[in-house]
mmCIF file with all atom_site columns, C-alpha atoms and ligand atoms in Angstrom:
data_model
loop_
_atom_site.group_PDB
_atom_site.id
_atom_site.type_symbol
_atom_site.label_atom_id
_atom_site.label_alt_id
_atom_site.label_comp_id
_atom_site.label_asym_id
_atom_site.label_entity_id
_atom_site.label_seq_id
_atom_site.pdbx_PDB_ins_code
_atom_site.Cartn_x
_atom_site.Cartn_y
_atom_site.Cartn_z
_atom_site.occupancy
_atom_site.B_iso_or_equiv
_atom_site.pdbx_formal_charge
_atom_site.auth_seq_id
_atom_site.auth_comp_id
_atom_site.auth_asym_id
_atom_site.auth_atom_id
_atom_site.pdbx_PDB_model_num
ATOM   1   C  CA  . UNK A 1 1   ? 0.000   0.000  0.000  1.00 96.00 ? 21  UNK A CA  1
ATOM   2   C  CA  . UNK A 1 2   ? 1.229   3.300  -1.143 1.00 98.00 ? 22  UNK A CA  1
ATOM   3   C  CA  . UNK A 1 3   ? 1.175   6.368  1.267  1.00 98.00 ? 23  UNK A CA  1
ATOM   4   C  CA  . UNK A 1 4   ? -1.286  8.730  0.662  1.00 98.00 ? 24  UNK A CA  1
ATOM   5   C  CA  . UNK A 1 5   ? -4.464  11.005 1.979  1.00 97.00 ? 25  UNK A CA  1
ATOM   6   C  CA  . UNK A 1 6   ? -5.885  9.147  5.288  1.00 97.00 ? 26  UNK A CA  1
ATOM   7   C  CA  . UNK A 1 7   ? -3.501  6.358  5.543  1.00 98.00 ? 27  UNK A CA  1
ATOM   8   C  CA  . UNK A 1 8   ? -2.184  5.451  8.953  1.00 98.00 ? 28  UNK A CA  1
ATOM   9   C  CA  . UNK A 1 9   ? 1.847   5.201  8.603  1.00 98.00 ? 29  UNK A CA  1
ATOM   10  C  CA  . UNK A 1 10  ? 4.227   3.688  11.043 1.00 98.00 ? 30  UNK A CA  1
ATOM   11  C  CA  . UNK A 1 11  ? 7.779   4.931  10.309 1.00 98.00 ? 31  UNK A CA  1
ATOM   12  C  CA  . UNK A 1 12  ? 11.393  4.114  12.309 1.00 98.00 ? 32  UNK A CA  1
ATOM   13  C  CA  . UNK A 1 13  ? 13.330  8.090  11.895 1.00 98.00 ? 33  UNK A CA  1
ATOM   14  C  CA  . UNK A 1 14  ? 16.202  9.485  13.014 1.00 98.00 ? 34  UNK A CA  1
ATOM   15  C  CA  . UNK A 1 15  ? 15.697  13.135 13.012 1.00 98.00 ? 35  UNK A CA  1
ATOM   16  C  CA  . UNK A 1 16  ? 19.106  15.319 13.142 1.00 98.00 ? 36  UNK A CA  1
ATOM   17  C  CA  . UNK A 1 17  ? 19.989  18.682 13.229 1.00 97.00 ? 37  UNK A CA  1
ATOM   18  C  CA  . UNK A 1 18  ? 22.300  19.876 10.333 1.00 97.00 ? 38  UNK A CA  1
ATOM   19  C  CA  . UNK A 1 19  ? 24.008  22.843 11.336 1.00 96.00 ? 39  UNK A CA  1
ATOM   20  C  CA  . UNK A 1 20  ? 25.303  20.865 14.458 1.00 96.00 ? 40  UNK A CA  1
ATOM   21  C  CA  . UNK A 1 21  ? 25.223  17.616 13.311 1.00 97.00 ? 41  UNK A CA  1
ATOM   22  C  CA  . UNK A 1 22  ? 23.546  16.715 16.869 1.00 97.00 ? 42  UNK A CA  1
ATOM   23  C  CA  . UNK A 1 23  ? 20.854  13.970 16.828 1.00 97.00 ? 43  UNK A CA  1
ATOM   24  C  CA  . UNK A 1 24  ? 17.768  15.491 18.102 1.00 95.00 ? 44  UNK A CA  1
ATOM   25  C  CA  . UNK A 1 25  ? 15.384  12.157 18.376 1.00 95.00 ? 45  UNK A CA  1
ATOM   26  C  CA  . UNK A 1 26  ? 15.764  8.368  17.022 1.00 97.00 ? 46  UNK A CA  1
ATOM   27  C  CA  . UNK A 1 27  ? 13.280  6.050  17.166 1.00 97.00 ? 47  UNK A CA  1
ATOM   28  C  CA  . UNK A 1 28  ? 15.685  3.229  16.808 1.00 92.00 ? 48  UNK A CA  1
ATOM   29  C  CA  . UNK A 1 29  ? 15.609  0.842  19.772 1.00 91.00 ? 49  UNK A CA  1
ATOM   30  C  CA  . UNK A 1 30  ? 12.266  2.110  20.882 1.00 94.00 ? 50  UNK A CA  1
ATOM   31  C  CA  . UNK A 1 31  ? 8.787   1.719  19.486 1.00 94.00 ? 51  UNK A CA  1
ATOM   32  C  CA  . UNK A 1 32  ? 8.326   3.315  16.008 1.00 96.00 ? 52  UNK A CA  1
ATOM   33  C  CA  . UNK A 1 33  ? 6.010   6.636  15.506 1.00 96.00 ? 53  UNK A CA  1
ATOM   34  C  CA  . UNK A 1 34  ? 2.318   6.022  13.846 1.00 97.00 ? 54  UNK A CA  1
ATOM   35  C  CA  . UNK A 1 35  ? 0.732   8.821  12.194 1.00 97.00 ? 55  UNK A CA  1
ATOM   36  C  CA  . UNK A 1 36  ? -2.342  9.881  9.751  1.00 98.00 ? 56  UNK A CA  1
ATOM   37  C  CA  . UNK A 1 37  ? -1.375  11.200 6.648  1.00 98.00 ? 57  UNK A CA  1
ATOM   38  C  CA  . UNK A 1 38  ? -2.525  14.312 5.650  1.00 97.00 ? 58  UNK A CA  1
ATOM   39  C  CA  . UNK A 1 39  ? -3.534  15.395 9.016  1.00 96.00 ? 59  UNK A CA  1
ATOM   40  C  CA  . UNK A 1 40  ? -0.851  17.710 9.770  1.00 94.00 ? 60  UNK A CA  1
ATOM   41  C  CA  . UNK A 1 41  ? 0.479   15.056 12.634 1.00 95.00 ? 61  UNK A CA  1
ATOM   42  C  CA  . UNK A 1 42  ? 3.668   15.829 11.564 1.00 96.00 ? 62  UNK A CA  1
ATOM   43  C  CA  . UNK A 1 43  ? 5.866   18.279 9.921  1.00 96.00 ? 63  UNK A CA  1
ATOM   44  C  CA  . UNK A 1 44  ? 4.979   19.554 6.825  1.00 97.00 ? 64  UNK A CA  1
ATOM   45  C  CA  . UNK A 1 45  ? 8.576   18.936 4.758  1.00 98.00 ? 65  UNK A CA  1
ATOM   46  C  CA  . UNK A 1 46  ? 8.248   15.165 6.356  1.00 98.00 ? 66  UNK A CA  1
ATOM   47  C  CA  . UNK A 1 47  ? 4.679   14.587 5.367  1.00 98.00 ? 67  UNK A CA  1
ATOM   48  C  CA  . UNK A 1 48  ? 5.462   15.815 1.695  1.00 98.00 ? 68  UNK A CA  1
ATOM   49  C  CA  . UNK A 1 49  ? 8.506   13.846 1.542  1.00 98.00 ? 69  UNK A CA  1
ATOM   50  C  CA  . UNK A 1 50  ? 6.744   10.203 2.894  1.00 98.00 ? 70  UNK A CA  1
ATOM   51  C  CA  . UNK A 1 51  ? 3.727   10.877 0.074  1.00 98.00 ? 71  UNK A CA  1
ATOM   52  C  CA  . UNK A 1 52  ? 4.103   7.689  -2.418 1.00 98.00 ? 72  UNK A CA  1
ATOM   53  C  CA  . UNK A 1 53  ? 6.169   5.733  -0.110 1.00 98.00 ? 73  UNK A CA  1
ATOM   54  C  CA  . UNK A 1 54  ? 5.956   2.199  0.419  1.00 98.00 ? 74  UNK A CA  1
ATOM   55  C  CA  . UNK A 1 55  ? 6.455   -0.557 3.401  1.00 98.00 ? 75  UNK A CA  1
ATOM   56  C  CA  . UNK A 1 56  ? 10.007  -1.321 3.098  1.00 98.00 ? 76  UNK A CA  1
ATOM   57  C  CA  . UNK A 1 57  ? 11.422  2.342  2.079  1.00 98.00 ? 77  UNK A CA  1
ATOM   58  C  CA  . UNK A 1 58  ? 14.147  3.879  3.353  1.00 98.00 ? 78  UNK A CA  1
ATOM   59  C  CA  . UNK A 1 59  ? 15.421  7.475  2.734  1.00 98.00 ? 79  UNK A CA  1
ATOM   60  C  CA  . UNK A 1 60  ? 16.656  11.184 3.586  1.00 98.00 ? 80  UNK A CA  1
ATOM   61  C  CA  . UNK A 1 61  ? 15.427  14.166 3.650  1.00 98.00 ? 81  UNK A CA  1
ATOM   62  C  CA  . UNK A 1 62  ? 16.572  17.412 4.458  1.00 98.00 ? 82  UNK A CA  1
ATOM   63  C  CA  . UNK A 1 63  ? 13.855  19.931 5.508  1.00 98.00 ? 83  UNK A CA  1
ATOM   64  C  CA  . UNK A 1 64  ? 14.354  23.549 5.752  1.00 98.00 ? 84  UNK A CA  1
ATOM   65  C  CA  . UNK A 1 65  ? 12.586  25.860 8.718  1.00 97.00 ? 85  UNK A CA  1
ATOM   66  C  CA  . UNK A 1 66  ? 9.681   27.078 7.071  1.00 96.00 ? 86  UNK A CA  1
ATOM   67  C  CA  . UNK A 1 67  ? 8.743   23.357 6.271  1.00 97.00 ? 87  UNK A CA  1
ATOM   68  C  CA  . UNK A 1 68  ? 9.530   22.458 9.706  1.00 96.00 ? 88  UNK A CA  1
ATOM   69  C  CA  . UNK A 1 69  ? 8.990   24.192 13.023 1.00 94.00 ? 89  UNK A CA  1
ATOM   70  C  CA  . UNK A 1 70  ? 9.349   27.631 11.666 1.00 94.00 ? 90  UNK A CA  1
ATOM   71  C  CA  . UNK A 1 71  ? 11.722  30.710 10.899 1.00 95.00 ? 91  UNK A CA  1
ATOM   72  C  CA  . UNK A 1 72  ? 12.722  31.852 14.095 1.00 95.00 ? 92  UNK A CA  1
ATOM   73  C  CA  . UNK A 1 73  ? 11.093  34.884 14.739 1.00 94.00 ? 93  UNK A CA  1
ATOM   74  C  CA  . UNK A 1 74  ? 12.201  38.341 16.980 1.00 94.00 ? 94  UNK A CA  1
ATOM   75  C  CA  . UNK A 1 75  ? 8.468   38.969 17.688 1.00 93.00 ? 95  UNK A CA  1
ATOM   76  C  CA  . UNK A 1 76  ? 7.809   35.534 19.348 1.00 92.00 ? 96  UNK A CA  1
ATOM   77  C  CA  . UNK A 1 77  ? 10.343  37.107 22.283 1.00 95.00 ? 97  UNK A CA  1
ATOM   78  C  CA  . UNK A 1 78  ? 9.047   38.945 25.196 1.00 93.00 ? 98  UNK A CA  1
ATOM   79  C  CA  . UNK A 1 79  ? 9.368   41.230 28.254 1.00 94.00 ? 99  UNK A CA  1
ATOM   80  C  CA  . UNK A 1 80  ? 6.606   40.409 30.891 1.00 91.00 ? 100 UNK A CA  1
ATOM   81  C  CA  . UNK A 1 81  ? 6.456   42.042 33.908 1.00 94.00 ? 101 UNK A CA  1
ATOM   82  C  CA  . UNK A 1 82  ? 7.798   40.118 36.996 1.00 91.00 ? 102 UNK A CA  1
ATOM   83  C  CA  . UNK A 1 83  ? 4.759   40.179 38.953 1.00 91.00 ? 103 UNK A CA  1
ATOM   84  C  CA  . UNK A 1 84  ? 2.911   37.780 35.950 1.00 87.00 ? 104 UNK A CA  1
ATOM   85  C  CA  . UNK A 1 85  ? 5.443   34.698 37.423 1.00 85.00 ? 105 UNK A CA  1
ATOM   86  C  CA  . UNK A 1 86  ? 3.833   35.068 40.767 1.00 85.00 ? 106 UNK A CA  1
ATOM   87  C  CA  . UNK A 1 87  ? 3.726   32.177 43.068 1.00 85.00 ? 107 UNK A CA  1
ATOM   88  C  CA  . UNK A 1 88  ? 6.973   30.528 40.868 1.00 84.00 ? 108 UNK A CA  1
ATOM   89  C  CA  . UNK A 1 89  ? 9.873   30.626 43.854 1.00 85.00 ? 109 UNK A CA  1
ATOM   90  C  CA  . UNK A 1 90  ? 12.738  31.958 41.186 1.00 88.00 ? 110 UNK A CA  1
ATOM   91  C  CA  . UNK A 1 91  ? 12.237  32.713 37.638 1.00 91.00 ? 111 UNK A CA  1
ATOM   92  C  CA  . UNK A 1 92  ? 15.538  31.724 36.434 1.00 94.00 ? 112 UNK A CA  1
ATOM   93  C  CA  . UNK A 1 93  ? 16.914  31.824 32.790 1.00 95.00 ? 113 UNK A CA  1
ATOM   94  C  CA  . UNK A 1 94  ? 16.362  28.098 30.999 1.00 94.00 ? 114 UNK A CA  1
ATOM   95  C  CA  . UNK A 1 95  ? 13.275  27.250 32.831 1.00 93.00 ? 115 UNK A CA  1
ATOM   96  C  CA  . UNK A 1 96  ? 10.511  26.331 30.947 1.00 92.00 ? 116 UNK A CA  1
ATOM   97  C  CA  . UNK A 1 97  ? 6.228   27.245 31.099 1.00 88.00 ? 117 UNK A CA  1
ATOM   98  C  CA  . UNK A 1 98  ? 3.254   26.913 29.160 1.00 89.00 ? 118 UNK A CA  1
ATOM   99  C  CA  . UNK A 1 99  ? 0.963   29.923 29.044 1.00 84.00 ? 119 UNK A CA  1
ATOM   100 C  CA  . UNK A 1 100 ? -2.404  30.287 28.250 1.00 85.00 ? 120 UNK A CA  1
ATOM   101 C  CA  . UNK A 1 101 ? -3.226  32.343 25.109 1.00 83.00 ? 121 UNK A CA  1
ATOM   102 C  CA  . UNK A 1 102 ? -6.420  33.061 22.863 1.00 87.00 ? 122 UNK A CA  1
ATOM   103 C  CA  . UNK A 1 103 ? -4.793  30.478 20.317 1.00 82.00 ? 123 UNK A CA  1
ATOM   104 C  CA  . UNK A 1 104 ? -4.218  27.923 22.784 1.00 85.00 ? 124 UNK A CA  1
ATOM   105 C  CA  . UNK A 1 105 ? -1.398  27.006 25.090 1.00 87.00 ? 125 UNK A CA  1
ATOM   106 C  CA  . UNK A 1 106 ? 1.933   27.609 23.722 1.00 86.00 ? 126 UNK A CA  1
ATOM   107 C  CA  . UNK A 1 107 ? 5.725   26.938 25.842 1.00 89.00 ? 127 UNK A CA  1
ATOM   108 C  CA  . UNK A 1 108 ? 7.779   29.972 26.574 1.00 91.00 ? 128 UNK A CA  1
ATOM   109 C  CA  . UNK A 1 109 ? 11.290  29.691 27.967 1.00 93.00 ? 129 UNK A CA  1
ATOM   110 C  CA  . UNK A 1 110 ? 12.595  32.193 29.814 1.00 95.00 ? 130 UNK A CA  1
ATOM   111 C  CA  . UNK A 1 111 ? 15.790  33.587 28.437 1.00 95.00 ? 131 UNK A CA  1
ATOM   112 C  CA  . UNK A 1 112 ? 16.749  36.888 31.026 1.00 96.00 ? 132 UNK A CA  1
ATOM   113 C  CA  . UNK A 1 113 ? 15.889  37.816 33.904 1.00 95.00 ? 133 UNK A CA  1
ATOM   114 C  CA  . UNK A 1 114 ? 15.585  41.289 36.115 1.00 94.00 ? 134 UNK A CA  1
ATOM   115 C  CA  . UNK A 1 115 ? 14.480  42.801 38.727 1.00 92.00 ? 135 UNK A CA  1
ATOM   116 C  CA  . UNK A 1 116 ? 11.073  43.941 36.920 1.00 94.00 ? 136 UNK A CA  1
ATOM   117 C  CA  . UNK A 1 117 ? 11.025  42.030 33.618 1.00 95.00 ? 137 UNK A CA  1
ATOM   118 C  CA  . UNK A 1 118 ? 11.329  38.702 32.530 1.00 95.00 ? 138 UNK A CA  1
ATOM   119 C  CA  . UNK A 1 119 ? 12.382  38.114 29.044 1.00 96.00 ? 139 UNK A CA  1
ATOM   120 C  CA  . UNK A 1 120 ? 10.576  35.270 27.253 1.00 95.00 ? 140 UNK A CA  1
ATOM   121 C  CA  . UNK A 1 121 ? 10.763  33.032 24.201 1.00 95.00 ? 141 UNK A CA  1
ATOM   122 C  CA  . UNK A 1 122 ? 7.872   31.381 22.620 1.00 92.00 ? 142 UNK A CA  1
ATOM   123 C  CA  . UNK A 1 123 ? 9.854   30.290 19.338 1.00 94.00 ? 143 UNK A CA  1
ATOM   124 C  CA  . UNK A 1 124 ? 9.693   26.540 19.148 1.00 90.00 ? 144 UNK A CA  1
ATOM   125 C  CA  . UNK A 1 125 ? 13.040  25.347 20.314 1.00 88.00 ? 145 UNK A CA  1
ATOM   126 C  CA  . UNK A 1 126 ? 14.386  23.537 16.382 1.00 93.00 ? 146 UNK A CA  1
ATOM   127 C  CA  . UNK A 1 127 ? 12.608  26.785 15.223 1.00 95.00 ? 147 UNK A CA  1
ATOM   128 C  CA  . UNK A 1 128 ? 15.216  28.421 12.330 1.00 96.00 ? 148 UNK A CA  1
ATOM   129 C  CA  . UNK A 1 129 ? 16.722  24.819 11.907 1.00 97.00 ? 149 UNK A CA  1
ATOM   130 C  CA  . UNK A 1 130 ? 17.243  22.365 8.945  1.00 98.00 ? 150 UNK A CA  1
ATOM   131 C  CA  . UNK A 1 131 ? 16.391  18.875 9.846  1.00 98.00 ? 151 UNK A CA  1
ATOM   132 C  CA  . UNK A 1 132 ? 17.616  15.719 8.168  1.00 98.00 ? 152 UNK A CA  1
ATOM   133 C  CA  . UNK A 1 133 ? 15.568  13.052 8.509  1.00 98.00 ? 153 UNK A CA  1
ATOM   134 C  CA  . UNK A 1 134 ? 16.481  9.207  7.930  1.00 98.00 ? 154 UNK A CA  1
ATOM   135 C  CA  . UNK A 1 135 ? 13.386  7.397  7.657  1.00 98.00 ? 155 UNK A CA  1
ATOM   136 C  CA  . UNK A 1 136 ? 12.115  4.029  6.897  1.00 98.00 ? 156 UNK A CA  1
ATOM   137 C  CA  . UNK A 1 137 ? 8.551   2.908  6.172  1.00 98.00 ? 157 UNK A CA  1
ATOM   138 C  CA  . UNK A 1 138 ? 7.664   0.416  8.680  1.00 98.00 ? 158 UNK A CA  1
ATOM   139 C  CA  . UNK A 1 139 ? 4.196   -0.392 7.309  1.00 97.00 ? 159 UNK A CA  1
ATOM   140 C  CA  . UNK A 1 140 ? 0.790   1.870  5.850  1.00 98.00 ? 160 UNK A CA  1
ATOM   141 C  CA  . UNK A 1 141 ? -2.912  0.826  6.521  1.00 97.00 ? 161 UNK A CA  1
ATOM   142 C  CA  . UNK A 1 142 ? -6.203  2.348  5.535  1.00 97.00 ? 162 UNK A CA  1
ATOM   143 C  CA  . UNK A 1 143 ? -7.643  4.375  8.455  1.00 97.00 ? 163 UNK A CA  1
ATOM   144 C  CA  . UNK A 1 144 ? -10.799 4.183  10.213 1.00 97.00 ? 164 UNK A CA  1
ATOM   145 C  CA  . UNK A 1 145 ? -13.695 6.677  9.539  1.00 97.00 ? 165 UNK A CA  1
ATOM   146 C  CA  . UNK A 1 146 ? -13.499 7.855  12.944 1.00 96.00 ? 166 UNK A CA  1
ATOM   147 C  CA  . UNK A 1 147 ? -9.654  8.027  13.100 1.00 97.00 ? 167 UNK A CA  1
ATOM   148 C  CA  . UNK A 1 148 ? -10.405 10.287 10.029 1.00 97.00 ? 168 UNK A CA  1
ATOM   149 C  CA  . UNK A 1 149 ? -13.023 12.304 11.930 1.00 97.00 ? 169 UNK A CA  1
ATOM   150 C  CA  . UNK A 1 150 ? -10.194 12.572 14.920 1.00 97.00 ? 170 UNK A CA  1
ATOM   151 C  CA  . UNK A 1 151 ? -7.048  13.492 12.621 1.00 97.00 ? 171 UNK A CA  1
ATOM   152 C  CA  . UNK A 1 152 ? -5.260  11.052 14.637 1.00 97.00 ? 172 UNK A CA  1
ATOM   153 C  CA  . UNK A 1 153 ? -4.486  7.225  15.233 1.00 97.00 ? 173 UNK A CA  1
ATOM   154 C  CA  . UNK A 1 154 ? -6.185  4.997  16.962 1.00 96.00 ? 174 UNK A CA  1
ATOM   155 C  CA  . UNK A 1 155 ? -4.950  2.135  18.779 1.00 91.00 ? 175 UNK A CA  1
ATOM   156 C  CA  . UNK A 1 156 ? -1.182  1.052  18.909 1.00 85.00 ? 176 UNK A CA  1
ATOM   157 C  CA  . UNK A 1 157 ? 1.256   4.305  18.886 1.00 86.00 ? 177 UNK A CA  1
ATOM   158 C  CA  . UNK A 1 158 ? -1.736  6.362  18.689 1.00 91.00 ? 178 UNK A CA  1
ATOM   159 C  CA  . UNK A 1 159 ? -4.556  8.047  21.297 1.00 91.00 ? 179 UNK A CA  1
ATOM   160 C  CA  . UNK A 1 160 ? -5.739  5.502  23.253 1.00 89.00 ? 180 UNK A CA  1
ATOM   161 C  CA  . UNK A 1 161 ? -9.269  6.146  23.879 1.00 89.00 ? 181 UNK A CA  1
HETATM 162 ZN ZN1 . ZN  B 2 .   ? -9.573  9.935  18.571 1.00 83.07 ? 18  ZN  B ZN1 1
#
């Protein structure tokens, strides 16, 4: 079965970044990642590059920021008053928080701290950053109406309810 629209695809992937060469996430040695195609699960320069695959295939692909998590962006960084981190002990550079916004929540991570502003960044943390992905195609299904209705997986590797 060839991937495509509303199949469910179970992939092994290394995922690294280029600039660094660092290995960002593997999947080998642990349980592969299922997904529904065309339901924006994953990253958009992934998705494209899996379309037409088959069980059995293995390649690379190198995706650049705006096909991944982003460009990173100056206007996703922000000074917020001190007194909005009440009740956290110390607000401290590198610490991590998800904030509730009209759009939903999104993580910030606070890069600078001072005495009456603390300086946070919402940019995804790969955001700006080619990936290279080695992938192969563990195995494609049809899915379910109502894992279509969901936009996700059902079952093994996916939501569990
Ligand atoms: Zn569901």
């Amino acid at each position: 079965m060839t991937i495509a629209q509303h199949k469910v695809v179970t992939i092994h992937y290394k995922v690294t970044e280029v600039a660094s060469g660092e290995v960002i996430d593997s999947s080998e040695g642990g349980a592969p990642m299922t997904y529904l195609h065309g339901a924006q699960n994953i990253i958009p320069g992934l998705e494209q590059a899996l379309e037409g695959k088959q069980p059995g295939d293995e390649f690379e692909v190198t995706v650049a920021p705006e096909n991944a998590y982003g460009e990173y962006s100056d206007e996703r960084i922000q000074q917020v008053p001190v007194e909005a981190f009440q009740g956290v002990e110390k607000v401290e550079p590198g610490m991590a928080f998800t904030a509730q916004t009209e759009h939903g929540p999104i993580n910030l991570i606070v890069t600078e701290v001072d005495e009456t502003t603390v300086t946070v960044d919402a940019n995804h943390p790969l955001a700006g950053k080619s990936l290279k992905f080695e992938v192969k195609v563990e195995s494609v299904r049809e899915a379910s109406e109502e894992e279509v209705a969901h936009g996700h997986v059902h079952g093994e590797g996916g939501h569990q309810h």
